[in-house]
Amino acid sequence: MAIPGTHTEPPARFEQMLDHMARFEQCHGPGQGQRFFFSPGRVNLFGGHLDYNGGPVMPTAIDRGTFIAARTRPDRLLRMASAFDSQVVEIELDRLPNSPLGGWVDYPLGVVIDLMAGQSRRDGPEPQHGMDILFGGDLPIGSGLSSSASICVGTALMLDAFWDLGLSQVERVHSALRAERSFVGVQCGIMDPYAIGCAREGHLLWLDCKDESIEFLPIDHDRLSILVTNTGVQRTLAASEFNRRVEQCSLAFEALRMACPTATCLRDIPLEVLEDHRGSLDSVLANRAEHVIRETRRTFEAREHLLAGNSQGMGDCMTQTHESLRRLYEVSCPELDLLVEAAEACPGAYGARLTGAGFGGCTVTLVSRGEEEKVRGVLKARFQGRFGVLPQVEVFEGDPGPREIFGF
Ligand code: GLA
């Protein structure tokens, strides 16, 4: 058993992997040459809804994610299965579809199609063999922890390894992005695949979405814990409302750019310009623009707090972000608001905000290491008292990013 890299996998991960490999054999039959890959999810601590406005974001990968077991087949069939679904999808490599089939399989399929097209564009050798694949994992799906980018970036890594493509991290990130945008048809921003594909353990990723430059900013996990609370609220509005926010921001930018000819995205518009033009701008568009402009400043401020080791300053920025996402950007819900309010009043918690697109899903709370149980107890009790159900509250550690864990 080969363990590349220096990261030590937690013992529980090996049990999960053995279980996943056993399921793989149940699904695809016994054989040799199986390889196992892990691709994390992510939480975003700073920079809410800034990526598609060219702003900076500060996400980090988490130690929950997608498991991918795979092996080569002698023929040219692609057999894709999920541990969460009994149906096995079979597709001939020579007859890849042009449009989505519907369902989870579109995400990895989009990556297969993208990487095959890339090989033919580069005149690279076409993959000769099909594959048996089983996806699974321990990341809550559809909760704002980026299960879709996790499966796409993980699939890009797995195919890169099997097909010997020699891709860089950033090339895998862009393949995942193209799969989601062009094949699945979701207008997602660049943050999620970058947060996952370019993760570094013990660091937040600083991604400036205007020029896609990245930096790794250390976060002191001996002093800080990341608590994720799942409201259990289904993000049914997330896709349609997310696309509306993208559209509204682009309209706001079109209206304001005249007053600021050097601006190339909404992040570049000074607050003074917005204030001068507020009267002539639709009030919803003005609110969306105000969030983006203030959130950009706040993200730079949070970066300074992080570098100075000012945990309370970071927490305050998160809570202000949440308030802005609630009031100006209108992507929150009462369950998320209650958890943020409860964290704000709880000693040991520095601050909290919704993570991901919003409209349900999870909050992320920054907690002083050692105080997790106390904070968890407060969040559960307040949530149960108001909504009558216990939310899931978990401590997430960081993660070094997508990797092959073993092959045999
Ligand atoms: C979703 C999108 C990201 C980002 C966040 C909001 O997770 O996929 O690109 O826009 O919402 O910060």
XYZ file of C-alpha atoms and ligand atoms in Angstrom:
420
model
C 0.000 0.000 0.000
C 1.563 3.313 -1.078
C 0.772 6.546 0.727
C 2.058 9.457 -1.353
C 2.669 12.835 0.293
C 3.301 13.620 3.933
C -0.260 14.070 5.158
C -1.239 11.475 7.766
C -4.732 10.203 7.176
C -6.894 9.884 10.300
C -7.451 6.184 11.226
C -11.209 6.535 10.621
C -10.481 7.464 6.989
C -8.883 4.048 6.353
C -11.968 2.276 7.669
C -14.189 4.411 5.441
C -11.943 3.647 2.484
C -11.961 -0.097 3.061
C -15.717 0.044 3.291
C -15.856 2.033 0.036
C -13.539 -0.450 -1.711
C -15.746 -3.336 -0.531
C -18.781 -1.567 -2.034
C -16.786 -0.998 -5.201
C -16.332 -4.767 -5.597
C -20.008 -5.406 -4.850
C -20.913 -2.945 -7.562
C -18.310 -3.674 -10.250
C -17.155 -7.181 -9.304
C -13.764 -8.342 -8.001
C -10.563 -7.512 -9.851
C -7.248 -5.783 -9.617
C -5.859 -2.325 -10.154
C -8.293 -0.337 -7.968
C -7.106 3.092 -6.887
C -8.665 5.327 -4.241
C -8.851 9.126 -4.331
C -10.132 11.697 -1.853
C -11.321 15.196 -2.727
C -12.373 17.562 0.091
C -15.300 19.958 0.439
C -14.817 23.579 1.489
C -16.099 26.317 3.761
C -15.772 29.978 2.913
C -14.798 32.180 5.849
C -14.545 35.589 4.126
C -15.751 37.119 0.886
C -19.434 36.159 0.479
C -20.680 36.270 -3.128
C -17.570 38.115 -4.258
C -16.044 35.597 -6.648
C -18.302 36.413 -9.612
C -17.832 40.125 -8.847
C -14.051 39.943 -9.151
C -13.449 40.323 -5.411
C -11.173 38.458 -3.006
C -12.332 35.340 -1.116
C -10.781 33.323 1.727
C -12.060 29.726 1.765
C -10.444 26.592 3.168
C -10.770 22.890 2.349
C -12.269 20.635 5.031
C -11.616 17.067 6.090
C -14.920 15.757 4.677
C -15.252 15.055 1.008
C -15.766 12.765 -1.947
C -14.331 9.238 -2.189
C -13.560 7.922 -5.661
C -12.577 4.300 -6.261
C -11.707 3.430 -9.836
C -9.960 0.933 -12.106
C -9.392 0.494 -15.810
C -11.595 -1.826 -17.860
C -10.395 -3.849 -20.865
C -13.151 -2.383 -23.109
C -14.234 1.255 -23.756
C -17.157 1.342 -21.371
C -17.469 3.876 -18.580
C -19.439 2.416 -15.634
C -20.184 5.074 -13.043
C -21.917 4.313 -9.754
C -22.625 6.180 -6.545
C -22.777 4.824 -3.001
C -25.922 6.973 -2.597
C -27.816 5.648 -5.611
C -28.561 2.103 -6.809
C -28.408 2.959 -10.527
C -25.185 2.307 -12.451
C -24.682 4.611 -15.451
C -23.001 3.001 -18.475
C -21.635 5.078 -21.347
C -19.340 4.180 -24.226
C -16.287 6.420 -24.429
C -16.999 6.735 -28.166
C -20.572 7.870 -27.581
C -20.336 10.557 -24.953
C -23.523 12.642 -24.704
C -23.711 16.294 -25.826
C -26.210 17.328 -23.182
C -26.685 16.511 -19.488
C -28.424 13.264 -18.549
C -29.892 14.707 -15.322
C -28.661 13.811 -11.838
C -25.328 13.514 -10.044
C -23.594 11.704 -12.906
C -23.478 14.901 -14.997
C -20.758 16.358 -12.758
C -18.116 13.635 -13.291
C -19.326 13.064 -16.852
C -18.758 16.749 -17.601
C -15.141 16.345 -16.534
C -14.668 13.191 -18.643
C -16.018 15.052 -21.688
C -13.902 18.120 -20.993
C -10.655 16.190 -20.558
C -11.269 14.007 -23.623
C -11.937 17.154 -25.678
C -8.724 18.688 -24.278
C -6.730 15.651 -25.406
C -8.127 15.830 -28.905
C -7.447 19.604 -29.105
C -3.855 19.036 -28.047
C -3.496 16.029 -30.350
C -2.743 14.021 -27.241
C -3.332 10.276 -27.160
C -6.963 9.349 -26.713
C -7.703 7.269 -23.595
C -7.822 3.635 -24.740
C -9.790 2.048 -21.939
C -13.049 2.512 -20.125
C -13.313 2.533 -16.355
C -15.294 1.232 -13.417
C -15.875 4.035 -10.909
C -17.665 4.324 -7.567
C -18.263 7.739 -5.979
C -19.218 8.237 -2.341
C -17.964 10.118 0.680
C -18.804 11.812 3.946
C -19.640 15.334 2.769
C -23.271 16.382 3.278
C -24.630 16.864 -0.247
C -26.464 20.063 -1.186
C -25.613 21.809 2.110
C -23.380 24.575 0.790
C -20.109 22.681 1.406
C -19.429 22.348 -2.302
C -20.083 18.688 -2.976
C -20.304 19.492 -6.708
C -16.852 21.087 -6.982
C -15.497 18.299 -4.768
C -16.673 15.553 -7.156
C -15.555 17.523 -10.254
C -12.051 18.346 -9.033
C -11.686 14.797 -7.647
C -12.712 13.327 -11.010
C -10.194 15.550 -12.812
C -7.432 14.297 -10.489
C -8.471 10.667 -10.899
C -8.582 10.865 -14.725
C -5.296 12.755 -14.778
C -3.765 9.876 -12.794
C -5.238 7.073 -14.936
C -4.777 8.761 -18.301
C -1.398 10.233 -17.454
C -2.369 13.726 -18.606
C 0.220 15.618 -16.556
C -2.200 18.420 -15.630
C -1.331 21.175 -13.173
C -3.554 21.927 -10.154
C -4.971 24.989 -11.904
C -5.704 23.035 -15.106
C -7.715 20.528 -13.047
C -9.564 23.413 -11.383
C -10.489 24.851 -14.783
C -11.604 21.486 -16.133
C -13.930 21.153 -13.106
C -15.240 24.666 -13.737
C -15.912 24.028 -17.431
C -17.711 20.794 -16.529
C -20.079 22.638 -14.179
C -20.602 25.666 -16.389
C -20.617 24.243 -19.893
C -21.935 20.722 -19.373
C -24.063 20.768 -16.202
C -25.152 24.347 -16.939
C -24.641 25.993 -13.515
C -23.222 29.527 -13.604
C -20.989 28.921 -10.555
C -18.118 31.218 -9.573
C -14.466 30.205 -9.457
C -14.112 30.016 -5.671
C -15.192 26.443 -5.006
C -12.942 24.481 -7.384
C -9.997 26.730 -6.437
C -10.679 26.266 -2.692
C -10.577 22.511 -3.219
C -8.045 22.070 -6.014
C -5.453 24.501 -4.620
C -5.915 23.729 -0.906
C -2.993 23.702 1.480
C -3.390 22.243 4.973
C -3.184 24.762 7.819
C -3.953 27.669 5.482
C -6.816 29.711 4.161
C -6.616 30.260 0.433
C -6.502 33.927 -0.551
C -7.944 34.002 -4.070
C -8.220 37.304 -5.844
C -10.977 36.516 -8.322
C -10.128 39.462 -10.555
C -6.842 38.026 -11.752
C -7.043 34.512 -10.226
C -3.871 35.068 -8.219
C -3.568 32.977 -5.069
C -1.744 33.127 -1.746
C -1.720 30.779 1.216
C -2.395 32.480 4.544
C -1.631 30.405 7.656
C -4.455 29.838 10.123
C -3.563 28.763 13.644
C -5.540 25.558 14.183
C -4.062 25.218 17.682
C -6.044 28.290 18.662
C -8.985 28.219 16.277
C -11.623 25.669 15.406
C -14.146 25.706 12.608
C -17.597 24.559 13.641
C -20.110 23.825 10.900
C -23.811 23.699 11.745
C -26.237 22.242 9.264
C -29.689 23.853 9.462
C -31.113 20.986 7.421
C -32.959 23.611 5.354
C -32.998 22.440 1.737
C -31.459 24.997 -0.608
C -34.316 24.772 -3.103
C -33.984 28.404 -4.158
C -30.218 28.309 -4.388
C -29.864 27.681 -8.142
C -32.458 30.175 -9.418
C -31.758 32.881 -6.824
C -27.998 32.492 -7.260
C -28.355 33.144 -10.994
C -30.528 36.186 -10.194
C -27.826 37.612 -7.900
C -25.255 37.151 -10.681
C -27.550 39.005 -13.077
C -28.364 41.798 -10.616
C -24.692 42.406 -9.933
C -23.945 42.588 -13.606
C -26.780 45.106 -14.108
C -25.505 47.188 -11.160
C -22.031 47.185 -12.667
C -23.332 48.245 -16.092
C -25.148 51.166 -14.468
C -22.151 52.315 -12.404
C -19.201 51.699 -14.724
C -19.912 54.916 -16.687
C -18.919 56.885 -13.611
C -15.745 54.853 -13.185
C -14.198 54.047 -16.592
C -11.229 52.109 -15.188
C -13.429 49.623 -13.333
C -13.560 46.127 -14.835
C -15.899 44.541 -12.270
C -18.253 45.553 -9.455
C -15.476 45.111 -6.898
C -13.667 48.068 -8.473
C -16.495 50.574 -7.928
C -15.743 52.955 -5.018
C -18.457 53.295 -2.359
C -18.594 57.051 -3.047
C -19.562 56.394 -6.681
C -22.386 54.133 -5.537
C -23.590 56.730 -3.041
C -23.522 59.477 -5.720
C -25.660 57.348 -8.064
C -27.936 55.646 -5.543
C -30.856 57.937 -6.434
C -30.889 56.823 -10.069
C -30.307 53.135 -9.382
C -32.997 50.544 -8.632
C -32.909 50.051 -4.833
C -32.390 46.267 -5.024
C -29.432 46.707 -7.388
C -28.000 49.399 -5.110
C -28.200 47.049 -2.124
C -26.486 44.243 -4.002
C -23.715 46.628 -5.079
C -23.330 47.974 -1.547
C -22.853 44.457 -0.215
C -20.181 43.689 -2.816
C -18.267 46.937 -2.275
C -18.323 46.777 1.539
C -17.639 43.027 1.570
C -14.546 43.581 -0.556
C -13.210 46.059 2.026
C -14.170 43.714 4.852
C -12.306 40.814 3.248
C -9.107 42.883 3.100
C -9.702 43.817 6.730
C -10.246 40.154 7.719
C -6.965 39.291 5.990
C -5.159 41.819 8.203
C -6.813 40.354 11.311
C -5.806 36.851 10.274
C -2.192 37.875 9.687
C -2.122 39.751 13.023
C -3.609 36.754 14.909
C -6.668 38.827 15.888
C -9.319 36.118 16.200
C -12.018 38.448 17.542
C -11.433 40.817 14.614
C -11.895 37.886 12.207
C -15.051 36.760 13.992
C -16.510 40.272 13.892
C -15.922 40.421 10.147
C -17.776 37.103 9.717
C -20.763 38.320 11.704
C -20.850 41.610 9.742
C -20.685 39.593 6.520
C -23.685 37.586 7.606
C -25.649 40.703 8.435
C -24.852 42.159 5.019
C -25.789 38.885 3.263
C -29.072 38.913 5.202
C -30.049 42.549 4.796
C -28.470 43.750 1.536
C -27.980 40.553 -0.433
C -31.075 38.700 0.868
C -29.672 35.175 0.732
C -30.256 34.136 4.355
C -33.161 32.464 6.181
C -34.395 32.492 9.815
C -32.562 29.256 10.706
C -29.204 30.634 9.548
C -29.866 33.982 11.268
C -30.653 32.320 14.596
C -27.413 30.304 14.549
C -25.369 33.437 13.832
C -27.149 35.380 16.553
C -26.618 32.508 19.038
C -22.898 32.330 18.188
C -22.538 36.080 18.625
C -23.856 35.854 22.187
C -21.848 32.732 23.091
C -18.498 33.097 24.921
C -15.831 31.064 23.126
C -17.332 31.794 19.681
C -15.727 34.705 17.787
C -18.318 35.027 15.045
C -20.362 33.170 12.455
C -21.899 33.476 9.007
C -23.692 31.419 6.409
C -21.296 29.594 4.106
C -21.756 28.960 0.387
C -24.570 30.556 -1.575
C -27.054 30.658 1.349
C -30.852 30.059 1.212
C -30.385 27.275 3.811
C -27.484 24.875 4.260
C -24.804 25.564 6.857
C -23.276 28.247 9.038
C -19.592 28.344 9.818
C -18.579 29.499 13.315
C -15.075 30.492 14.365
C -14.422 29.097 17.833
C -11.580 29.263 20.340
C -9.919 25.807 20.440
C -11.146 23.914 23.492
C -14.528 25.672 23.570
C -16.134 23.571 20.835
C -18.346 21.464 23.109
C -19.670 24.468 24.957
C -20.483 26.351 21.753
C -21.974 23.235 20.170
C -24.284 22.834 23.195
C -25.463 26.455 22.983
C -26.131 26.297 19.225
C -28.064 23.039 19.528
C -30.165 24.239 22.454
C -31.047 27.592 20.861
C -31.922 25.973 17.548
C -34.033 23.260 19.149
C -35.775 25.821 21.365
C -36.850 27.832 18.323
C -37.343 25.260 15.553
C -37.998 22.064 17.514
C -35.219 20.010 15.869
C -31.579 19.401 16.730
C -29.152 20.643 14.081
C -25.985 18.754 13.270
C -22.965 20.634 14.628
C -19.507 19.344 13.731
C -15.910 20.431 14.079
C -14.168 20.355 10.693
C -10.398 20.229 10.432
C -8.444 21.494 7.438
C -7.337 19.332 4.527
C -4.348 19.289 2.142
C -6.521 18.948 -0.975
C -7.364 16.237 -3.539
C -5.040 13.238 -3.462
C -4.647 9.579 -4.246
C -4.622 7.708 -0.974
C -3.829 4.208 -2.136
C -3.869 1.771 -4.965
C -3.514 -2.009 -5.000
C -21.695 29.282 -4.273
C -20.929 29.442 -5.574
C -19.597 30.133 -5.316
C -19.787 31.450 -4.558
C -20.652 31.211 -3.329
C -21.027 32.496 -2.626
O -21.043 28.407 -3.430
O -20.691 28.173 -6.174
O -18.945 30.343 -6.547
O -20.346 32.405 -5.407
O -21.869 30.536 -3.650
O -19.902 33.089 -2.031
